[in-house]
Amino acid sequence: MPRKPSDSNQPCATALVGFGKIAQGYSQDKVMARVMKFASHAQVLTAHPALNWLTVIDPNPLALQAARQDWSIEDAAESIEACRHRHRIELAVLATPPQARLKEIAAFPNLKAVLIEKPLAKDLKASQELIDYCRRSGIQVQVNLLRRGDPLTRSLKEGRLQELIGSLQCASGLYGNGLKNNGLHMIDLVRMLLGEIASVQALSPTKLEESPMDGDFSFPFALTLAETGKTITFSPVSFKNWRENGLQFYGTNGRLDYLHGGLTVLHYPLSESRMGGGEMEVAHDRPEPIAATMGEALYQIYDNLLAAIHGQTELFSTGHSALLSTAVVEALFASHREGGAVKACRLEGA
Ligand SMILES: NC(=O)c1ccc[n+]([C@@H]2O[C@H](COP(=O)([O-])OP(=O)(O)OC[C@H]3O[C@@H](n4cnc5c(N)ncnc54)[C@H](O)[C@@H]3O)[C@@H](O)[C@H]2O)c1
């Protein structure tokens, strides 16, 4: 059973563990600020009225100094054990590297919920242990796979994609900066918009070795959807040239481009084919932009988690769902190791 907050009228006592870029650094990025109203956890933690941000934990003294001076957080400590409010904390936000997240969660004795940065843990086994621990302990888990909180992406999932392009015929995507690091976002997006993935295949033995994560790299791959058997292909691009994480969908009634991780969304309806014969073509030369809402997504991820803590709604991005996306990533690395073998995506014990 999920643990309930001690007093549902009080703002949720919250700790931010790890105080680096996604925790607070991106708040200072003026370029990002043009499109991301909420680029960092610290921005949501200061803006949301139902959150009481009490604590920051980070072993880096400069991060602790920033917490005290820039964000007025007095309880800033180098370890969870050393923080003053450890026993009061109901929500822990884990913006650390993914090596020790289970230990971090277990160090808070009264947690009701965690918001965990992707990836969940260093591999699928450790991710599963983490989610099992939270289930046994009644701790709700929201995973920051950001597009699951984005209002526009949610509307696409809830029928707008079908309304715009009809039934899916095929889709393909680009990604870079590592399969575990960024490819995971695109795989999760495919699952969100198109349904579960039955099997995967690495399409080349090549490796594009760019990623902030150890042992991570990018390669071309294919995903086969469980329900329709349709295949979605992805190609890696080097972020040294330009960055892209995106997907192009072709349906029976047109095309939708979901680009720049959801910051650029373009709809292309059908028009009469210029080759005559009464046929139709996709109006590739006349895209209709759809206003992006990604800047709000992180706020929505918190807002939804707070509502779920009070039993008012389902979570947008559950631990179980993130495990399924992690299993797809792990199956892809296995396929790559085995020279492109087709691998089923199954979660043991699920
Ligand atoms: N959801 C997204 O779109 C998104 C975007 C960026 C990063 N991330 C993820 O967020 C996580 C952090 O990434 P980042 O770019 O902010 O990294 P970062 O290196 O900028 O920050 C990590 C911080 O954690 C601190 N830290 C390390 N070990 C710690 C521990 N045991 N306890 C407390 N603090 C500890 C470090 O000192 C550092 O300040 C990664 O898992 C990354 O993949 C997610």
Coordinates of C-alpha atoms and ligand atoms in Angstrom, one line a residue:
M1 CA 0.0 0.0 0.0
P2 CA 1.3 3.5 -0.8
R3 CA 2.2 5.5 2.3
K4 CA 0.0 8.5 2.8
P5 CA 1.4 12.0 3.7
S6 CA 1.3 12.7 7.5
D7 CA -0.8 15.9 7.0
S8 CA -2.4 16.3 3.6
N9 CA -2.9 20.1 4.1
Q10 CA 0.8 20.7 4.6
P11 CA 3.2 21.3 1.7
C12 CA 5.3 18.2 1.1
A13 CA 8.7 18.2 2.9
T14 CA 11.2 17.7 0.1
A15 CA 14.9 16.9 -0.3
L16 CA 16.9 17.3 -3.5
V17 CA 19.7 14.8 -3.6
G18 CA 22.4 15.7 -6.1
F19 CA 22.8 19.5 -6.9
G20 CA 24.3 19.6 -10.4
K21 CA 23.0 20.6 -13.8
I22 CA 19.5 19.1 -13.9
A23 CA 19.0 19.9 -10.2
Q24 CA 19.9 23.6 -10.5
G25 CA 22.6 24.4 -13.1
Y26 CA 20.2 24.7 -16.0
S27 CA 18.4 27.5 -14.2
Q28 CA 21.3 29.8 -15.2
D29 CA 21.2 28.8 -18.9
K30 CA 19.7 31.9 -20.7
V31 CA 19.4 30.1 -24.0
M32 CA 17.5 27.2 -22.5
A33 CA 15.3 29.7 -20.6
R34 CA 13.8 30.9 -23.9
V35 CA 12.0 27.6 -24.3
M36 CA 12.1 25.9 -20.9
K37 CA 10.2 27.8 -18.2
F38 CA 11.2 24.9 -15.9
A39 CA 14.6 23.6 -16.9
S40 CA 15.7 22.4 -13.4
H41 CA 14.3 20.8 -10.3
A42 CA 15.2 23.9 -8.2
Q43 CA 12.9 26.0 -10.3
V44 CA 9.9 23.8 -9.7
L45 CA 10.8 23.3 -6.1
T46 CA 10.7 27.1 -5.5
A47 CA 7.6 27.7 -7.7
H48 CA 5.2 24.9 -6.6
P49 CA 3.0 25.9 -3.6
A50 CA 2.5 22.3 -2.5
L51 CA 6.2 21.7 -2.0
N52 CA 8.3 22.6 1.0
W53 CA 11.9 22.4 -0.2
L54 CA 13.9 21.9 3.0
T55 CA 17.1 20.0 2.1
V56 CA 19.9 19.7 -0.4
I57 CA 22.5 16.8 -0.4
D58 CA 25.7 16.9 -2.4
P59 CA 29.3 16.0 -1.6
N60 CA 30.6 18.9 -3.6
P61 CA 31.2 22.0 -1.3
L62 CA 30.5 24.4 -4.2
A63 CA 27.1 22.8 -4.8
L64 CA 26.3 23.2 -1.1
Q65 CA 27.4 26.8 -1.2
A66 CA 25.1 27.4 -4.2
A67 CA 22.2 25.8 -2.3
R68 CA 22.7 28.1 0.7
Q69 CA 23.5 31.3 -1.2
D70 CA 21.5 31.1 -4.4
W71 CA 18.5 29.1 -3.2
S72 CA 18.3 29.9 0.5
I73 CA 18.4 26.3 1.6
E74 CA 19.9 26.1 5.1
D75 CA 19.8 22.4 5.4
A76 CA 22.5 21.7 2.8
A77 CA 24.7 18.7 3.7
E78 CA 27.3 16.4 2.2
S79 CA 25.4 13.2 3.0
I80 CA 21.8 12.2 3.7
E81 CA 22.8 11.0 7.2
A82 CA 24.2 14.5 8.0
C83 CA 21.0 16.4 6.9
R84 CA 18.9 17.9 9.7
H85 CA 15.5 17.1 8.2
R86 CA 16.2 13.5 7.2
H87 CA 13.3 12.2 9.3
R88 CA 10.8 14.8 8.1
I89 CA 11.4 14.3 4.4
E90 CA 8.4 12.8 2.5
L91 CA 9.6 13.4 -1.1
A92 CA 13.1 12.8 -2.2
V93 CA 14.2 14.0 -5.7
L94 CA 17.2 12.0 -6.9
A95 CA 19.2 14.1 -9.4
T96 CA 22.4 12.1 -8.7
P97 CA 24.3 9.9 -11.1
P98 CA 22.5 6.6 -11.2
Q99 CA 25.0 4.5 -9.2
A100 CA 23.6 4.4 -5.7
R101 CA 20.0 5.4 -5.8
L102 CA 18.7 2.5 -3.7
K103 CA 21.0 3.4 -0.9
E104 CA 19.8 7.1 -1.2
I105 CA 16.1 6.1 -1.0
A106 CA 16.7 3.7 2.0
A107 CA 18.5 6.5 3.9
F108 CA 15.2 8.5 4.3
P109 CA 13.1 6.7 7.0
N110 CA 9.7 8.4 6.2
L111 CA 9.5 8.7 2.4
K112 CA 6.2 8.7 0.7
A113 CA 7.5 9.2 -2.8
V114 CA 10.6 9.6 -4.9
L115 CA 11.1 11.5 -8.2
I116 CA 14.0 9.7 -9.9
E117 CA 16.1 11.1 -12.7
K118 CA 16.6 8.7 -15.6
P119 CA 18.2 6.3 -16.0
L120 CA 16.8 4.5 -12.9
A121 CA 20.1 2.7 -12.1
K122 CA 23.3 1.4 -13.7
D123 CA 21.6 -1.6 -15.3
L124 CA 18.2 -3.4 -15.6
K125 CA 18.9 -5.7 -12.5
A126 CA 19.7 -2.8 -10.3
S127 CA 16.7 -0.8 -11.6
Q128 CA 14.4 -3.7 -10.8
E129 CA 15.8 -4.0 -7.3
L130 CA 15.2 -0.3 -6.8
I131 CA 11.6 -0.5 -8.0
D132 CA 10.9 -3.7 -5.9
Y133 CA 12.3 -2.0 -2.8
C134 CA 10.0 1.0 -3.3
R135 CA 7.0 -1.3 -4.0
R136 CA 7.6 -3.2 -0.8
S137 CA 8.1 0.0 1.2
G138 CA 5.0 1.7 -0.1
I139 CA 7.0 4.5 -1.7
Q140 CA 5.5 5.9 -5.0
V141 CA 7.9 6.3 -7.8
Q142 CA 7.8 8.9 -10.6
V143 CA 10.6 8.7 -13.1
N144 CA 11.6 11.9 -14.9
L145 CA 11.2 10.8 -18.5
L146 CA 10.1 14.3 -19.2
R147 CA 7.8 13.9 -22.2
R148 CA 5.4 11.9 -20.1
G149 CA 4.6 15.2 -18.3
D150 CA 4.4 17.3 -21.4
P151 CA 0.9 18.5 -22.1
L152 CA 1.3 18.4 -25.9
T153 CA 2.9 14.9 -25.9
R154 CA 0.2 13.7 -23.6
S155 CA -2.5 15.0 -26.0
L156 CA -0.8 13.1 -28.8
K157 CA -0.9 10.0 -26.7
E158 CA -4.6 10.6 -25.9
G159 CA -5.8 10.6 -29.5
R160 CA -4.4 13.7 -31.2
L161 CA -1.7 11.8 -33.1
Q162 CA -4.3 9.6 -34.6
E163 CA -6.6 12.6 -35.4
L164 CA -3.7 14.4 -37.1
I165 CA -2.2 11.6 -39.2
G166 CA -4.7 8.7 -39.1
S167 CA -3.4 5.2 -38.6
L168 CA 0.4 4.8 -38.4
Q169 CA 2.1 3.4 -41.5
C170 CA 5.7 3.8 -40.4
A171 CA 8.0 5.9 -38.3
S172 CA 11.7 6.6 -38.0
G173 CA 13.9 8.6 -35.6
L174 CA 17.2 10.2 -34.8
Y175 CA 19.1 10.3 -31.5
G176 CA 22.6 10.9 -30.2
N177 CA 24.7 11.1 -27.1
G178 CA 24.2 7.5 -26.0
L179 CA 21.5 4.9 -26.1
K180 CA 21.3 4.7 -22.3
N181 CA 21.5 8.5 -21.9
N182 CA 19.3 9.8 -24.7
G183 CA 18.0 6.8 -26.7
L184 CA 16.1 5.8 -23.6
H185 CA 14.0 9.0 -23.9
M186 CA 13.1 8.2 -27.6
I187 CA 12.3 4.5 -26.7
D188 CA 10.1 5.7 -23.9
L189 CA 8.4 8.1 -26.3
V190 CA 7.7 5.3 -28.8
R191 CA 6.1 3.2 -26.0
M192 CA 4.1 6.2 -24.8
L193 CA 2.7 7.1 -28.3
L194 CA 2.7 3.8 -30.1
G195 CA 2.5 1.1 -27.5
E196 CA 4.7 -1.7 -26.2
I197 CA 7.8 -3.1 -28.0
A198 CA 7.9 -6.8 -28.6
S199 CA 11.4 -7.2 -30.0
V200 CA 14.5 -5.2 -31.0
Q201 CA 17.5 -5.5 -33.2
A202 CA 20.8 -3.6 -33.5
L203 CA 21.3 -2.8 -37.2
S204 CA 25.0 -2.3 -37.3
P205 CA 28.1 -3.3 -35.3
T206 CA 29.4 0.3 -35.5
K207 CA 29.5 2.4 -32.3
L208 CA 29.2 6.2 -32.0
E209 CA 31.0 6.7 -28.8
E210 CA 29.5 9.9 -27.4
S211 CA 27.7 9.8 -24.1
P212 CA 28.2 11.3 -20.6
M213 CA 27.6 7.8 -19.2
D214 CA 30.3 5.1 -18.8
G215 CA 30.0 2.2 -21.2
D216 CA 27.2 3.9 -23.2
F217 CA 27.3 4.6 -27.0
S218 CA 24.9 4.9 -29.9
F219 CA 24.2 2.6 -32.9
P220 CA 21.4 2.2 -35.4
F221 CA 18.5 0.0 -34.3
A222 CA 15.0 -1.2 -35.0
L223 CA 12.0 -1.7 -32.6
T224 CA 9.1 -3.9 -33.5
L225 CA 5.8 -2.9 -31.9
A226 CA 3.9 -5.7 -30.0
E227 CA 0.4 -4.8 -31.2
T228 CA 0.9 -4.1 -34.9
G229 CA 4.2 -5.7 -35.8
K230 CA 5.3 -2.4 -37.3
T231 CA 9.0 -1.6 -37.2
I232 CA 10.4 1.8 -36.1
T233 CA 14.0 2.5 -37.0
F234 CA 16.5 4.9 -35.3
S235 CA 19.8 6.2 -36.6
P236 CA 22.4 7.9 -34.4
V237 CA 23.8 11.4 -35.1
S238 CA 26.9 13.1 -33.6
F239 CA 26.0 15.9 -31.3
K240 CA 29.4 17.4 -32.3
N241 CA 27.7 18.6 -35.5
W242 CA 24.2 19.3 -34.2
R243 CA 21.9 17.7 -31.7
E244 CA 18.6 15.9 -32.4
N245 CA 16.3 13.5 -30.6
G246 CA 13.3 13.1 -32.7
L247 CA 10.8 11.0 -34.6
Q248 CA 8.9 11.3 -37.9
F249 CA 5.5 9.6 -38.1
Y250 CA 3.8 8.8 -41.3
G251 CA 0.1 7.9 -41.1
T252 CA -2.7 7.2 -43.5
N253 CA -3.7 11.0 -43.4
G254 CA -0.3 12.8 -43.2
R255 CA 2.9 13.2 -41.3
L256 CA 3.9 14.5 -37.9
D257 CA 7.5 15.5 -37.0
Y258 CA 8.3 15.4 -33.3
L259 CA 11.8 17.1 -33.3
H260 CA 14.3 18.6 -30.9
G261 CA 13.0 16.3 -28.1
G262 CA 9.5 17.8 -28.5
L263 CA 10.4 21.5 -28.9
T264 CA 9.5 21.5 -32.6
V265 CA 6.3 19.6 -33.6
L266 CA 5.1 20.0 -37.2
H267 CA 2.0 18.6 -38.8
Y268 CA 1.9 18.0 -42.6
P269 CA -1.6 17.3 -43.9
L270 CA -2.3 15.7 -47.3
S271 CA -2.8 17.7 -50.5
E272 CA -3.6 16.8 -54.1
S273 CA -0.6 15.1 -55.7
R274 CA 1.2 17.3 -58.2
M275 CA 1.8 14.2 -60.3
G276 CA -2.0 14.2 -61.1
G277 CA -4.0 11.1 -61.4
G278 CA -6.3 12.0 -58.5
E279 CA -3.7 10.8 -56.0
M280 CA -2.7 12.5 -52.8
E281 CA 0.7 13.6 -51.4
V282 CA 2.0 14.7 -48.0
A283 CA 2.4 18.5 -48.0
H284 CA 6.1 18.3 -47.1
D285 CA 6.5 21.9 -48.2
R286 CA 3.7 23.3 -46.0
P287 CA 4.3 22.2 -42.4
E288 CA 1.8 23.4 -39.8
P289 CA 3.7 24.1 -36.5
I290 CA 2.0 23.0 -33.2
A291 CA 2.9 25.1 -30.2
A292 CA 5.3 23.2 -27.9
T293 CA 4.7 22.9 -24.2
M294 CA 7.9 21.1 -23.1
G295 CA 8.8 24.1 -20.9
E296 CA 6.0 23.1 -18.5
A297 CA 6.7 19.4 -18.5
L298 CA 8.9 19.2 -15.3
Y299 CA 6.3 21.2 -13.3
Q300 CA 3.6 18.8 -14.6
I301 CA 5.7 15.8 -13.5
Y302 CA 5.7 17.2 -9.9
D303 CA 2.1 18.3 -10.0
N304 CA 1.0 14.8 -11.0
L305 CA 3.2 13.2 -8.4
L306 CA 1.8 15.4 -5.7
A307 CA -1.8 14.5 -6.8
A308 CA -0.8 10.8 -6.8
I309 CA 0.6 11.0 -3.3
H310 CA -2.9 12.2 -2.2
G311 CA -4.5 9.3 -4.1
Q312 CA -6.1 11.6 -6.6
T313 CA -4.6 10.4 -9.8
E314 CA -2.4 7.8 -11.6
L315 CA 1.3 8.6 -12.0
F316 CA 2.4 9.8 -15.5
S317 CA 5.7 8.0 -15.5
T318 CA 5.8 5.0 -13.1
G319 CA 8.7 3.0 -12.0
H320 CA 7.3 -0.1 -13.8
S321 CA 7.0 1.8 -17.1
A322 CA 10.5 3.1 -16.8
L323 CA 11.6 -0.5 -16.2
L324 CA 10.0 -1.6 -19.4
S325 CA 11.9 1.1 -21.3
T326 CA 15.1 0.1 -19.5
A327 CA 14.5 -3.5 -20.6
V328 CA 14.3 -2.4 -24.2
V329 CA 17.6 -0.6 -23.9
E330 CA 19.2 -3.6 -22.3
A331 CA 17.9 -5.9 -25.1
L332 CA 19.3 -3.6 -27.7
F333 CA 22.8 -3.7 -26.1
A334 CA 22.5 -7.5 -26.0
S335 CA 21.6 -7.5 -29.7
H336 CA 24.6 -5.3 -30.5
R337 CA 26.9 -7.6 -28.6
E338 CA 25.4 -10.6 -30.5
G339 CA 26.0 -9.2 -33.9
G340 CA 22.4 -8.0 -34.5
A341 CA 20.4 -10.9 -33.1
V342 CA 16.7 -10.2 -32.7
K343 CA 16.0 -10.0 -28.9
A344 CA 12.6 -10.2 -27.3
C345 CA 11.8 -7.5 -24.7
R346 CA 10.7 -9.2 -21.6
L347 CA 10.8 -8.1 -18.0
E348 CA 11.5 -11.1 -15.7
G349 CA 8.9 -11.4 -12.9
A350 CA 6.7 -8.7 -14.4
Ligands
LIG1 N1 15.4 13.9 -17.4 C1 16.2 14.6 -18.2 O1 15.9 15.1 -19.2 C2 17.7 14.7 -17.7 C3 18.5 15.8 -18.2 C4 19.8 15.9 -17.7 C5 20.2 14.9 -16.8 N2 19.4 13.9 -16.3 C6 19.9 12.9 -15.4 O2 20.1 13.4 -14.1 C7 21.2 12.8 -13.4 C8 22.2 13.9 -13.0 O3 22.6 14.5 -14.2 P1 23.4 16.0 -14.2 O4 23.6 16.3 -15.6 O5 22.6 16.9 -13.4 O6 24.7 15.6 -13.5 P2 25.7 16.5 -12.7 O7 27.0 15.8 -12.7 O8 25.7 17.9 -13.2 O9 25.1 16.5 -11.3 C9 25.2 15.4 -10.4 C10 25.4 15.9 -9.0 O10 25.2 14.8 -8.1 C11 26.2 15.0 -7.1 N3 26.4 13.7 -6.4 C12 27.2 12.7 -6.8 N4 27.1 11.6 -6.0 C13 26.2 12.0 -5.0 C14 25.7 11.4 -3.8 N5 26.0 10.1 -3.5 N6 24.8 12.1 -3.1 C15 24.5 13.3 -3.4 N7 24.9 14.0 -4.5 C16 25.8 13.3 -5.3 C17 27.4 15.5 -7.8 O11 28.4 16.2 -6.9 C18 26.8 16.5 -8.7 O12 26.7 17.8 -8.2 C19 21.7 11.8 -14.4 O13 21.1 10.5 -14.1 C20 21.2 12.3 -15.8 O14 21.1 11.2 -16.7 C21 18.2 13.8 -16.8

